[in-house]
PDB file of C-alpha atoms in Angstrom:
ATOM      1  CA  ASN A 293      46.213 190.467 216.426  1.00 87.00           C
ATOM      2  CA  ALA A 294      48.807 192.424 218.384  1.00 91.00           C
ATOM      3  CA  TRP A 295      46.349 193.957 220.839  1.00 91.00           C
ATOM      4  CA  PRO A 296      46.901 191.450 223.714  1.00 92.00           C
ATOM      5  CA  GLN A 297      50.648 192.123 223.639  1.00 93.00           C
ATOM      6  CA  ILE A 298      50.169 195.884 223.400  1.00 93.00           C
ATOM      7  CA  ARG A 299      47.669 195.795 226.260  1.00 90.00           C
ATOM      8  CA  GLN A 300      50.058 193.827 228.456  1.00 91.00           C
ATOM      9  CA  ARG A 301      52.885 196.282 227.775  1.00 91.00           C
ATOM     10  CA  LEU A 302      50.671 199.272 228.512  1.00 90.00           C
ATOM     11  CA  GLN A 303      49.386 197.799 231.772  1.00 89.00           C
ATOM     12  CA  MET A 304      52.959 197.617 233.054  1.00 88.00           C
ATOM     13  CA  HIS A 305      53.090 201.429 232.880  1.00 89.00           C
ATOM     14  CA  LEU A 306      49.656 202.332 234.225  1.00 89.00           C
ATOM     15  CA  ILE A 307      48.586 203.103 237.763  1.00 90.00           C
ATOM     16  CA  GLY A 308      45.060 202.076 238.731  1.00 86.00           C
ATOM     17  CA  ALA A 309      42.564 204.743 239.738  1.00 82.00           C
ATOM     18  CA  GLY A 310      42.367 203.500 243.321  1.00 86.00           C
ATOM     19  CA  GLU A 311      46.120 203.430 243.716  1.00 91.00           C
ATOM     20  CA  MET A 312      46.451 206.908 242.194  1.00 90.00           C
ATOM     21  CA  ARG A 313      43.731 208.282 244.491  1.00 89.00           C
ATOM     22  CA  ASP A 314      45.485 206.746 247.522  1.00 94.00           C
ATOM     23  CA  MET A 315      48.818 208.235 246.472  1.00 95.00           C
ATOM     24  CA  LEU A 316      47.282 211.684 246.084  1.00 94.00           C
ATOM     25  CA  ALA A 317      45.438 211.435 249.407  1.00 94.00           C
ATOM     26  CA  ARG A 318      48.645 210.453 251.198  1.00 96.00           C
ATOM     27  CA  GLY A 319      50.185 213.621 249.791  1.00 97.00           C
ATOM     28  CA  GLY A 320      47.325 215.714 251.152  1.00 96.00           C
ATOM     29  CA  VAL A 321      45.777 216.384 247.742  1.00 95.00           C
ATOM     30  CA  PRO A 322      41.966 216.632 247.527  1.00 93.00           C
ATOM     31  CA  THR A 323      40.633 213.578 245.717  1.00 89.00           C
ATOM     32  CA  LYS A 324      36.928 214.359 245.455  1.00 88.00           C
ATOM     33  CA  ALA A 325      35.116 217.355 244.025  1.00 88.00           C
ATOM     34  CA  LYS A 326      33.417 217.994 247.363  1.00 89.00           C
ATOM     35  CA  ASP A 327      36.878 218.357 248.928  1.00 91.00           C
ATOM     36  CA  VAL A 328      37.289 221.594 246.954  1.00 92.00           C
ATOM     37  CA  GLY A 329      33.712 222.833 247.368  1.00 93.00           C
ATOM     38  CA  VAL A 330      32.164 221.528 244.131  1.00 92.00           C
ATOM     39  CA  ASP A 331      28.796 219.810 244.552  1.00 91.00           C
ATOM     40  CA  GLN A 332      27.915 216.651 242.653  1.00 88.00           C
ATOM     41  CA  PRO A 333      25.485 218.222 240.118  1.00 91.00           C
ATOM     42  CA  ARG A 334      28.056 220.831 239.102  1.00 93.00           C
ATOM     43  CA  TYR A 335      30.810 218.224 238.907  1.00 90.00           C
ATOM     44  CA  LYS A 336      28.660 215.999 236.705  1.00 91.00           C
ATOM     45  CA  ARG A 337      27.929 218.915 234.347  1.00 92.00           C
ATOM     46  CA  THR A 338      31.642 219.666 234.241  1.00 92.00           C
ATOM     47  CA  VAL A 339      32.584 216.077 233.388  1.00 90.00           C
ATOM     48  CA  LEU A 340      29.972 215.969 230.631  1.00 92.00           C
ATOM     49  CA  ALA A 341      31.262 219.250 229.151  1.00 93.00           C
ATOM     50  CA  ALA A 342      34.968 218.438 229.563  1.00 93.00           C
ATOM     51  CA  ARG A 343      35.289 217.004 226.075  1.00 92.00           C
ATOM     52  CA  TYR A 344      34.918 220.507 224.636  1.00 92.00           C
ATOM     53  CA  ILE A 345      37.943 221.901 226.472  1.00 90.00           C
ATOM     54  CA  ARG A 346      40.599 220.450 224.179  1.00 86.00           C
ATOM     55  CA  ARG A 347      40.764 219.874 220.477  1.00 89.00           C
ATOM     56  CA  ARG A 348      42.115 216.369 220.971  1.00 92.00           C
ATOM     57  CA  TYR A 349      39.980 213.262 220.538  1.00 93.00           C
ATOM     58  CA  THR A 350      39.571 211.648 223.953  1.00 92.00           C
ATOM     59  CA  ILE A 351      37.640 208.823 225.589  1.00 91.00           C
ATOM     60  CA  LEU A 352      34.951 211.397 226.369  1.00 93.00           C
ATOM     61  CA  ASP A 353      34.499 212.051 222.643  1.00 94.00           C
ATOM     62  CA  PHE A 354      34.342 208.335 221.900  1.00 93.00           C
ATOM     63  CA  LEU A 355      31.767 207.757 224.633  1.00 94.00           C
ATOM     64  CA  SER A 356      29.674 210.677 223.404  1.00 95.00           C
ATOM     65  CA  GLU A 357      29.776 209.518 219.780  1.00 95.00           C
ATOM     66  CA  THR A 358      28.699 206.023 220.775  1.00 96.00           C
ATOM     67  CA  GLY A 359      25.907 207.303 223.015  1.00 95.00           C
ATOM     68  CA  LEU A 360      27.566 206.026 226.187  1.00 95.00           C
ATOM     69  CA  LEU A 361      28.849 209.204 227.843  1.00 95.00           C
ATOM     70  CA  GLU A 362      25.834 209.815 230.113  1.00 93.00           C
ATOM     71  CA  LYS A 363      25.810 206.188 231.234  1.00 94.00           C
ATOM     72  CA  ALA A 364      29.560 206.161 231.857  1.00 92.00           C
ATOM     73  CA  VAL A 365      29.314 209.312 233.983  1.00 91.00           C
ATOM     74  CA  ASP A 366      26.283 207.956 235.844  1.00 90.00           C
ATOM     75  CA  ASP A 367      28.179 204.701 236.480  1.00 89.00           C
ATOM     76  CA  MET A 368      31.200 206.662 237.684  1.00 86.00           C
ATOM     77  CA  PHE A 369      29.074 208.565 240.198  1.00 84.00           C
ATOM     78  CA  ALA A 370      27.188 205.425 241.266  1.00 85.00           C
ATOM     79  CA  ALA A 371      30.535 203.722 241.966  1.00 78.00           C
ATOM     80  CA  GLY A 372      31.585 206.620 244.184  1.00 74.00           C
ATOM     81  CA  LEU A 373      34.311 207.797 241.799  1.00 66.00           C
ATOM     82  CA  ASP A 374      33.247 211.402 242.095  1.00 67.00           C
TER      83      ASP A 374
END
């Protein structure tokens, strides 16, 4: 199983969500939907519909196909990641 090695290599190149948000905020970039005038209900609808924007298979498609998209979005909002 090569996954542990692949995962380790990938993690060396990824920036965590918190670190990315901090970097953007330091640059004066809005980091929450409300910062650009989008309320939470509209943002949630947008996240749920985002998988239809591109023809590529994304994590949103996977979550939808496994019945986990709503829960993942609810968890994201509950964690304050909106």
